[in-house]
Short mmCIF file of C-alpha atoms (C1' of nucleotides) and ligand atoms in Angstrom, two decimals:
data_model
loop_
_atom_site.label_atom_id
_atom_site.label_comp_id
_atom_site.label_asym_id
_atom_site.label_seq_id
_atom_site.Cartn_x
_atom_site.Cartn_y
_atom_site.Cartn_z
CA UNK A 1 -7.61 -9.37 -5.38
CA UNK A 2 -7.81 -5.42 -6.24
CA UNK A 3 -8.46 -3.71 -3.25
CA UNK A 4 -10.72 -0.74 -4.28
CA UNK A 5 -9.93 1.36 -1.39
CA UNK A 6 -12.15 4.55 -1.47
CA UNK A 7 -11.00 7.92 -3.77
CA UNK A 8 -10.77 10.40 -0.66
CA UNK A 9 -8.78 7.71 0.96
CA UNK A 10 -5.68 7.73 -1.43
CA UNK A 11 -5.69 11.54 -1.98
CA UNK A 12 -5.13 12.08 1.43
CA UNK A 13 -3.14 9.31 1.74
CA UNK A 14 -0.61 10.52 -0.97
CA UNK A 15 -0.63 14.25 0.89
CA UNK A 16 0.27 13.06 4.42
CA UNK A 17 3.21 10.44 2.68
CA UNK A 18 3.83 12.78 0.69
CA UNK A 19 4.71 15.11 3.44
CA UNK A 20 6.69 12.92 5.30
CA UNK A 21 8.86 12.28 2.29
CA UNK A 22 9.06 16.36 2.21
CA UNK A 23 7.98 16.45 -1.64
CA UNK A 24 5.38 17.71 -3.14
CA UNK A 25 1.70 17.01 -3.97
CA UNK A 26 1.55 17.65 -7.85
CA UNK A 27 -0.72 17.09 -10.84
CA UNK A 28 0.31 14.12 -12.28
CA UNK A 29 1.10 12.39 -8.97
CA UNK A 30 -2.40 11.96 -8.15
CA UNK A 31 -3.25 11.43 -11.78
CA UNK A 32 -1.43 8.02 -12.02
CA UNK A 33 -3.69 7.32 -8.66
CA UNK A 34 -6.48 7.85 -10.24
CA UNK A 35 -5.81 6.20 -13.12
CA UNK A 36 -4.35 2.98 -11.42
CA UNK A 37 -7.55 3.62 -8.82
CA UNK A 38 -9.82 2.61 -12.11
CA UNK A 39 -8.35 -1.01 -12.83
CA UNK A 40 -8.30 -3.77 -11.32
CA UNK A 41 -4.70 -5.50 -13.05
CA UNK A 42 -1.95 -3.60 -13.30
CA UNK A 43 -1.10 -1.19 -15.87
CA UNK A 44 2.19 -0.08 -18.06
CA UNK A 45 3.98 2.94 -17.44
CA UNK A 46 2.57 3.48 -20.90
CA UNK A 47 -0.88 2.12 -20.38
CA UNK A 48 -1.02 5.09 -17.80
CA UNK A 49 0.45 7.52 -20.33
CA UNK A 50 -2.16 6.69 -22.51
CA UNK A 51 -4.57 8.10 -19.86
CA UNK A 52 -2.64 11.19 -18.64
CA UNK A 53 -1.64 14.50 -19.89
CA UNK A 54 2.09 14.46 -18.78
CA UNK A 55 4.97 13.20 -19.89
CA UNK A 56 5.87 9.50 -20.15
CA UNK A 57 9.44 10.52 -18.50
CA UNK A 58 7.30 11.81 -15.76
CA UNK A 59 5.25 8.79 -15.65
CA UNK A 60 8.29 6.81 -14.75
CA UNK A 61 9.46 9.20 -12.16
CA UNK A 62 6.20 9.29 -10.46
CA UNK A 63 5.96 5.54 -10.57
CA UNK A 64 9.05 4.63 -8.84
CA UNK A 65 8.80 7.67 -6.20
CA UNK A 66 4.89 6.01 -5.41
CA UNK A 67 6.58 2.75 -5.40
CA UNK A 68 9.23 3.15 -3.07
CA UNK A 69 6.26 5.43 -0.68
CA UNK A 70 4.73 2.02 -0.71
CA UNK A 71 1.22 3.22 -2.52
CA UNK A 72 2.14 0.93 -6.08
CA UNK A 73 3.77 -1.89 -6.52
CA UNK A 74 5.64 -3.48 -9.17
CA UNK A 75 5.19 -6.95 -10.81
CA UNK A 76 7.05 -8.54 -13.63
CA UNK A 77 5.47 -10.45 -16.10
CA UNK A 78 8.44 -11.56 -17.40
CA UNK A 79 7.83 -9.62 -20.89
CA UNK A 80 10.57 -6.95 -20.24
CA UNK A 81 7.89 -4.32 -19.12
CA UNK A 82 6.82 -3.24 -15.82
CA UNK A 83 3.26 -3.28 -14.31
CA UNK A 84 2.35 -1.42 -11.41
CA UNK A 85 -0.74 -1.74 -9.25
CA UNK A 86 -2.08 0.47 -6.79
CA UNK A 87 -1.98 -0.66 -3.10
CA UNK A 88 -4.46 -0.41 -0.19
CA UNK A 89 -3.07 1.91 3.11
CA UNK A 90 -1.86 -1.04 5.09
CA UNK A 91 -1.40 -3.34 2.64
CA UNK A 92 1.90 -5.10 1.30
CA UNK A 93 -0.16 -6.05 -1.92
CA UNK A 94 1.25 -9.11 -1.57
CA UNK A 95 -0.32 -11.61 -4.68
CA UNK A 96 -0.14 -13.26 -7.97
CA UNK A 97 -1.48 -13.56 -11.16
CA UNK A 98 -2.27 -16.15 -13.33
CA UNK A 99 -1.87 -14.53 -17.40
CA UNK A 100 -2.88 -15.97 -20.62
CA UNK A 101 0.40 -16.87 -22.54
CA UNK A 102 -1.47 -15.91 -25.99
CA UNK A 103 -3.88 -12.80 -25.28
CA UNK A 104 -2.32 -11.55 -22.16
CA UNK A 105 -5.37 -11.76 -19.93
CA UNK A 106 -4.85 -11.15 -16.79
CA UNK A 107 -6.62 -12.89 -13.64
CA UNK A 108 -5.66 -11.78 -9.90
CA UNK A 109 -5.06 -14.67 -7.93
CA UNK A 110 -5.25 -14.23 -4.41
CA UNK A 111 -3.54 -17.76 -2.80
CA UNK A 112 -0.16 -18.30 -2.20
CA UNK A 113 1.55 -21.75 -0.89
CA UNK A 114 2.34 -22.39 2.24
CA UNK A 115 4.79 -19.63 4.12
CA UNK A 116 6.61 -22.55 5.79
CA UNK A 117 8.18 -23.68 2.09
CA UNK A 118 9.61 -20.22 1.96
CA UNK A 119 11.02 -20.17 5.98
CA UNK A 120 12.66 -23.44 5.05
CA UNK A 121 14.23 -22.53 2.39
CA UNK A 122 15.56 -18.90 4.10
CA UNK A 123 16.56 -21.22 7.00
CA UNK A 124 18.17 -24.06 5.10
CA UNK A 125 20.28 -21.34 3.49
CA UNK A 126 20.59 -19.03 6.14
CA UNK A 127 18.42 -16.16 4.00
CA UNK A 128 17.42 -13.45 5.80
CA UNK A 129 14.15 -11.54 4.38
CA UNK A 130 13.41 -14.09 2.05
CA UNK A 131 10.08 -13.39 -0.30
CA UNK A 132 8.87 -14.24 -3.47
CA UNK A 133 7.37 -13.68 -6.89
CA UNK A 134 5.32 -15.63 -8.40
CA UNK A 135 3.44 -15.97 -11.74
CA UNK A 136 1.17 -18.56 -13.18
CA UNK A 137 0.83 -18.46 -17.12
CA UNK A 138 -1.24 -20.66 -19.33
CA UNK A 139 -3.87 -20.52 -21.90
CA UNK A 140 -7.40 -18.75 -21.08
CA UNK A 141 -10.77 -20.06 -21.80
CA UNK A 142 -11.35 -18.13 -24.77
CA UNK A 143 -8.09 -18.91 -26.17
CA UNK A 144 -7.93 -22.69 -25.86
CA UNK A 145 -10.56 -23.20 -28.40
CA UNK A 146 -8.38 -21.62 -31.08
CA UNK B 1 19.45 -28.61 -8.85
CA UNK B 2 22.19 -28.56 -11.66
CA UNK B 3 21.42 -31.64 -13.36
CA UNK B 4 25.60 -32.35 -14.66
CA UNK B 5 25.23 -34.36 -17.36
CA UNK B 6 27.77 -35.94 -18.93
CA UNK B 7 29.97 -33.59 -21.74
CA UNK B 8 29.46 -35.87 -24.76
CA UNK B 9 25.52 -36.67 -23.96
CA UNK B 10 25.04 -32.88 -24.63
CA UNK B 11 27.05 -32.61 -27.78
CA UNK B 12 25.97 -35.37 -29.54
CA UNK B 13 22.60 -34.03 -28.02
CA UNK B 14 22.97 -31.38 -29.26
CA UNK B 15 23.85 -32.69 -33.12
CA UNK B 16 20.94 -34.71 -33.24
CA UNK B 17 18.43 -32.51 -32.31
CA UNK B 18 20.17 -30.17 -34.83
CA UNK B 19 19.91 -32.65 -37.54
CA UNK B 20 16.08 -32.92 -36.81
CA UNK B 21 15.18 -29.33 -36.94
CA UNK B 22 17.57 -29.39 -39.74
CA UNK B 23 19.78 -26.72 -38.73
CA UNK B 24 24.02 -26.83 -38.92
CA UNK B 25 26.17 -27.51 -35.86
CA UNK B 26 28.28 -24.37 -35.44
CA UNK B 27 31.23 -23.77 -32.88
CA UNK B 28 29.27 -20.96 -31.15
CA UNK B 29 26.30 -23.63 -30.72
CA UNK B 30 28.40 -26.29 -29.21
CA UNK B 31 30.66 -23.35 -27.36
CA UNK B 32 27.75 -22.20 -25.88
CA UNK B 33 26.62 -25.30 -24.33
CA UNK B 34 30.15 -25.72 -23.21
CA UNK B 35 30.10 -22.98 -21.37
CA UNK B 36 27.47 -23.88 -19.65
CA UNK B 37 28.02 -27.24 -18.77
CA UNK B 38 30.78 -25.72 -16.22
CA UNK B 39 28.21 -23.51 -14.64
CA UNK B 40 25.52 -24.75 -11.90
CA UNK B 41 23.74 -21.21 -11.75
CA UNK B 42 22.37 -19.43 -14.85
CA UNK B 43 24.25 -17.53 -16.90
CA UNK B 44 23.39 -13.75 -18.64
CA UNK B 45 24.51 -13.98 -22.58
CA UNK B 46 27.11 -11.16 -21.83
CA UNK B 47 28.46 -13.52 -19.02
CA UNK B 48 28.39 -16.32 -21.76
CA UNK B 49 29.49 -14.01 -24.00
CA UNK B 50 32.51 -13.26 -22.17
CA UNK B 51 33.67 -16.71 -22.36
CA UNK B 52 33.36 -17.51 -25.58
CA UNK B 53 35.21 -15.75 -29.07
CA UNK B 54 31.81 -14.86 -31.17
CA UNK B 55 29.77 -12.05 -31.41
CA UNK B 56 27.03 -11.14 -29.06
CA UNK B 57 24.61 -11.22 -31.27
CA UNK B 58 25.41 -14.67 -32.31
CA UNK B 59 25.04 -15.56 -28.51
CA UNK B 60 21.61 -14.12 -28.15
CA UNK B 61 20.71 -16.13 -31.77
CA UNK B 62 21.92 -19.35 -30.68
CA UNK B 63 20.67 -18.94 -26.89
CA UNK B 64 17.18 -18.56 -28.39
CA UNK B 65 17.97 -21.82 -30.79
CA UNK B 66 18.94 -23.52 -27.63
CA UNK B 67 15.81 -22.87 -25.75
CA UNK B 68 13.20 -23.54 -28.58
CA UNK B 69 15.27 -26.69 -28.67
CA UNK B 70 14.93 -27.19 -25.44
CA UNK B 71 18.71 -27.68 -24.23
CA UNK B 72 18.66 -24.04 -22.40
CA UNK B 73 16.23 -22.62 -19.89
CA UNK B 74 15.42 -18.93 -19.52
CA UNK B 75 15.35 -17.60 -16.34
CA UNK B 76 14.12 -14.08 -14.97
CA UNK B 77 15.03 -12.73 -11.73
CA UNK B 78 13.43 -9.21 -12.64
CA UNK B 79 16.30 -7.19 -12.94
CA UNK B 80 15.64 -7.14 -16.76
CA UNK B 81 18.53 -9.24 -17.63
CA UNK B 82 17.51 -12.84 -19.12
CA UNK B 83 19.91 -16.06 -17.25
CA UNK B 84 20.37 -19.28 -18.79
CA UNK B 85 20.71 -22.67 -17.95
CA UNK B 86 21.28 -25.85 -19.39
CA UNK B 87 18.96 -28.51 -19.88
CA UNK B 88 19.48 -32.09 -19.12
CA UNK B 89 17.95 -34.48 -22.05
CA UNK B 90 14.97 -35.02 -20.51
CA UNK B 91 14.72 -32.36 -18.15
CA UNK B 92 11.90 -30.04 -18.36
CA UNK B 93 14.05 -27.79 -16.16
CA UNK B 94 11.67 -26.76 -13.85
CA UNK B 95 12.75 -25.19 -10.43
CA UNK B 96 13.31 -22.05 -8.54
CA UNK B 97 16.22 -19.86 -7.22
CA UNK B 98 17.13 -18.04 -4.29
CA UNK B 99 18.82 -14.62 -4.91
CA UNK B 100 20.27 -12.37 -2.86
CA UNK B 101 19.29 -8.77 -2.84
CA UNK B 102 22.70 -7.21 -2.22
CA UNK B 103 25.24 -9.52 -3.58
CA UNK B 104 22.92 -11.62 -6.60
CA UNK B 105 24.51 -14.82 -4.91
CA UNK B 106 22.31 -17.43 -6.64
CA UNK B 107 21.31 -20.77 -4.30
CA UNK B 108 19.60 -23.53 -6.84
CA UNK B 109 15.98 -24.32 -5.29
CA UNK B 110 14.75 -27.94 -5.66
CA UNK B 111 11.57 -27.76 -4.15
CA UNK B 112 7.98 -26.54 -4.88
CA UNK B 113 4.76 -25.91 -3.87
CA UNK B 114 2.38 -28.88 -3.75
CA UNK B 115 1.18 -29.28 -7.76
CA UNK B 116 -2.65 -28.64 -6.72
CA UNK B 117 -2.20 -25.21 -6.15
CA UNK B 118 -1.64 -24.95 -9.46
CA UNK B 119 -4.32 -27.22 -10.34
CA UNK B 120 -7.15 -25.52 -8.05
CA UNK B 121 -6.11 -22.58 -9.37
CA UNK B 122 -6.22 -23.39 -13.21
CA UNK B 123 -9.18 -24.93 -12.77
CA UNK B 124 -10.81 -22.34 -10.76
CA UNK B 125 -10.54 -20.07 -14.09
CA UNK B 126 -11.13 -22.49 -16.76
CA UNK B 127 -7.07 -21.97 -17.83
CA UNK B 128 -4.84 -24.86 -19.38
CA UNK B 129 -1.66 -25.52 -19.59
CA UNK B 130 -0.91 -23.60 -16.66
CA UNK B 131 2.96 -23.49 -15.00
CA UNK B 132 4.19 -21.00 -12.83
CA UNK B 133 7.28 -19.05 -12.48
CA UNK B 134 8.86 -18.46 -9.09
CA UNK B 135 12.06 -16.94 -7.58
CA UNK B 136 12.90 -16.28 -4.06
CA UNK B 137 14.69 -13.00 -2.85
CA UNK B 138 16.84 -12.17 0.17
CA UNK B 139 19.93 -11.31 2.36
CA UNK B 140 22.43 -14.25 1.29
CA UNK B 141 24.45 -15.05 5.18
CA UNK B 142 26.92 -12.63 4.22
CA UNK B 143 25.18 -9.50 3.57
CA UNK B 144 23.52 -10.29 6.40
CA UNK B 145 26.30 -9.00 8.51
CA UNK B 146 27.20 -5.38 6.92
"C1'" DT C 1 35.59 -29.95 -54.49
"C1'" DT C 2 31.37 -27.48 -55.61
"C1'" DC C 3 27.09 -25.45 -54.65
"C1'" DT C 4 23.49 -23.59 -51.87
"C1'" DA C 5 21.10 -22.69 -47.74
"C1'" DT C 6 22.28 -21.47 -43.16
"C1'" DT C 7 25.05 -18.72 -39.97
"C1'" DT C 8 27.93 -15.21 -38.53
"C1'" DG C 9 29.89 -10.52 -37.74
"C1'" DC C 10 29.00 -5.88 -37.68
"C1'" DA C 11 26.36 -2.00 -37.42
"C1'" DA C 12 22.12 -0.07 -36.91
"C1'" DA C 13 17.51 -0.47 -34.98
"C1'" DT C 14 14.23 -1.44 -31.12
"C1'" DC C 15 12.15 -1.01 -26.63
"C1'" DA C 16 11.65 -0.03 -21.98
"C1'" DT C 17 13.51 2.93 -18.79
"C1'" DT C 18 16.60 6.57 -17.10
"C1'" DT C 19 18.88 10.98 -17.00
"C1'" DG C 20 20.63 15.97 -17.93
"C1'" DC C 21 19.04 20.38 -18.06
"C1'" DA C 22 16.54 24.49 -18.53
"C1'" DA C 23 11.80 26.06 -17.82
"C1'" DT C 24 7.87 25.76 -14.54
"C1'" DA C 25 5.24 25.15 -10.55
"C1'" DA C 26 4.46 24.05 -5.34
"C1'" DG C 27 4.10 25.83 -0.93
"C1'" DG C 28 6.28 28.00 3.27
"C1'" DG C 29 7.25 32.74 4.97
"C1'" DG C 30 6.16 37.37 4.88
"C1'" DC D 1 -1.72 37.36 -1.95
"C1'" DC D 2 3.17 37.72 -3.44
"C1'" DC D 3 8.10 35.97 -3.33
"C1'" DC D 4 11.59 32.93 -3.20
"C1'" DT D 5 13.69 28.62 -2.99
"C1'" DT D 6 13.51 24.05 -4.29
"C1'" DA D 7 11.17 20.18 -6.20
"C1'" DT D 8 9.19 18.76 -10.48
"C1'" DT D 9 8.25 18.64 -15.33
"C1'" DG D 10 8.97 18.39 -20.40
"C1'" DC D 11 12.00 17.30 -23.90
"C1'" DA D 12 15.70 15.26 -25.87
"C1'" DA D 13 19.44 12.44 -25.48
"C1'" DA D 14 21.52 8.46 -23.13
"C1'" DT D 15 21.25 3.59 -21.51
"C1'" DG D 16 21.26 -1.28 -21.60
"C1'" DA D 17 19.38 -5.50 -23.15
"C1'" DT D 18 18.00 -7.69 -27.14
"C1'" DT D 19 16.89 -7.89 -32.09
"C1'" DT D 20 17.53 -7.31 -37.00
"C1'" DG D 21 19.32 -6.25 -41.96
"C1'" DC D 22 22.73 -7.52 -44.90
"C1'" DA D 23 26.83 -8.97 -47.03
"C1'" DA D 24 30.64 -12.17 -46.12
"C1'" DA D 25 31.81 -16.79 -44.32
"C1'" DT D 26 30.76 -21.68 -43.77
"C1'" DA D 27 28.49 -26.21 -42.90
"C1'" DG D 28 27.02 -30.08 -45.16
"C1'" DA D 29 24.95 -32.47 -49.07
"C1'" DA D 30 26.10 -33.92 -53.66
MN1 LIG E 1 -2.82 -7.89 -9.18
MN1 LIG E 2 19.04 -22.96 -11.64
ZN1 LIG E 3 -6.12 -15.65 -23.59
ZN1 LIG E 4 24.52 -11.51 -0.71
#
DNA sequence: TTCTATTTGCAAATCATTTGCAATAAGGGG
DNA sequence: CCCCTTATTGCAAATGATTTGCAAATAGAA
C-alpha cells in the first residue's frame, strides 16, 4: 500500500540524507518528491517529466541518486521501463502489484507468501541475502468484459 | 527445473506446430531450439546468438515465433536483458530462479507459493487470469566469501 | 523444376537510459 | 551579502537491447 507520509516529512528528510551523502538540496530533487508524493503507483521517469520543468536526463540522475539514498524505489514491470515509487522514512517499501495485462492498471498489493519459502530456498542453496520480486498480471474488471 | 526432453520430440515438435500455424521450418528455427536443448538456465538471444551462424535479428524473430508458439519461455531478471528457455510439450513453463547479485549464477527454482495467494488476491480485485512473475536475488556461496 | 509466400540478412530505426561537457547554481567561508 | 569551489543541470550524442523496412534467398506446394 502507498504510504502517504506527510509533505514536511520528506523535505526534511531529503535535506538531512542529503547531507550525509554531502550533495546538494536542488530544484528538481524535491520536485520528483513531490511529484511521486501525489500518486499512489509508481510513475516513469517520463511520467515524472511530464510533470516537471527539468530535463528528462536530469530526471534519471535524480532518480537513481534518490534510489540508492533509499527515498524511491524501483520496480520492473517487465515492459522494459522503470517505475519508481516513493518510500516512507523507515520503510524498505517492500510490495507487489498486481497489473492489468491489457490497460496497464495498476493495483498495490500489500501480501507476500510466506518468508520461510524464500529462507529455504537461500539455505538449500547456500544464498546469502536472498529477496524477491514479484508481480501478478492478469485482466482487470473493466477489461474482462471486452 | 529443466524439463530435458528428448532431441527429436522437440524437432518434430517443433515441425508440427509449424505446419499448423502454417509457417516454414528454417535452420535458424530448429538451430535455435538446439541450442537450447543443451542449456538448463535461460539463455539471452546474443548468448544464443553466439552459438548459432544467423543474424541477430533473425534470433530475436524466431525467439518471438518460439514463444507465441509456446516452445520458448521469456524470462526477466530486471537487468533489461530478456532470457530464454525451452519449453517441454506440455509444459506451461512456470517456475522461478535464483540469481546471484555479483556473479548472475542462475539456480533453477521448482517451488512456489501456495496457489491461493494468487487466488485471494485475484479475487480480492475482481482480476482474471491472474499469474505472477517471480525471481529471487542474492549472494551465490561464492561471492559470499570476497 | 517452377512459382509464390515466407524468411533472412543487413542496415537503419526505436526506446529507455546513460554519459560527456560546458554552462549554471548551491552553499560554506569570509 | 559576496566569492569560490564543486556539484548539478541542460543538451546532445552515445549506448544497448530489440524491432523494422526492404530486397535477396529459400521453403514447400504444385
Ligand atoms: Mn506500489
Ligand atoms: Mn529456468
Ligand atoms: Zn485493464
Ligand atoms: Zn555469485
Amino acid at each position: 500500500m502507498a504510504t502517504h507520509t506527510h509533505p514536511r516529512q520528506n523535505l526534511s528528510d531529503l535535506t538531512a540524507r542529503l547531507r550525509q551523502h554531502a550533495q546538494r538540496i536542488t530544484g528538481p530533487r524535491q520536485l520528483i518528491l513531490e511529484v511521486l508524493r501525489r500518486e499512489d503507483h509508481p510513475l516513469t521517469a517520463r511520467q515524472i517529466h511530464g510533470q516537471l520543468d527539468c530535463d528528462l536526463a536530469t530526471v534519471y540522475r535524480s532518480l537513481r541518486l534518490l534510489e540508492e539514498m533509499a527515498m524511491v524505489k524501483r520496480f520492473d514491470f517487465g515492459d522494459g521501463t522503470a517505475r519508481f515509487e516513493l518510500l516512507g522514512q523507515n520503510d524498505d517499501g517492500h510490495h507487489h502489484h498486481l497489473v492489468c495485462r491489457e490497460c496497464s492498471t495498476v493495483v498495490e498489493i500489500g501480501e507476500c507468501f510466506s518468508g520461510n519459502l524464500e529462507q529455504r530456498i537461500a539455505r538449500e542453496h547456500g544464498f546469502a541475502d536472498v529477496s524477491h520480486r514479484l508481480e501478478f498480471f492478469g485482466l482487470c474488471p473493466d477489461c474482462q468484459t471486452t
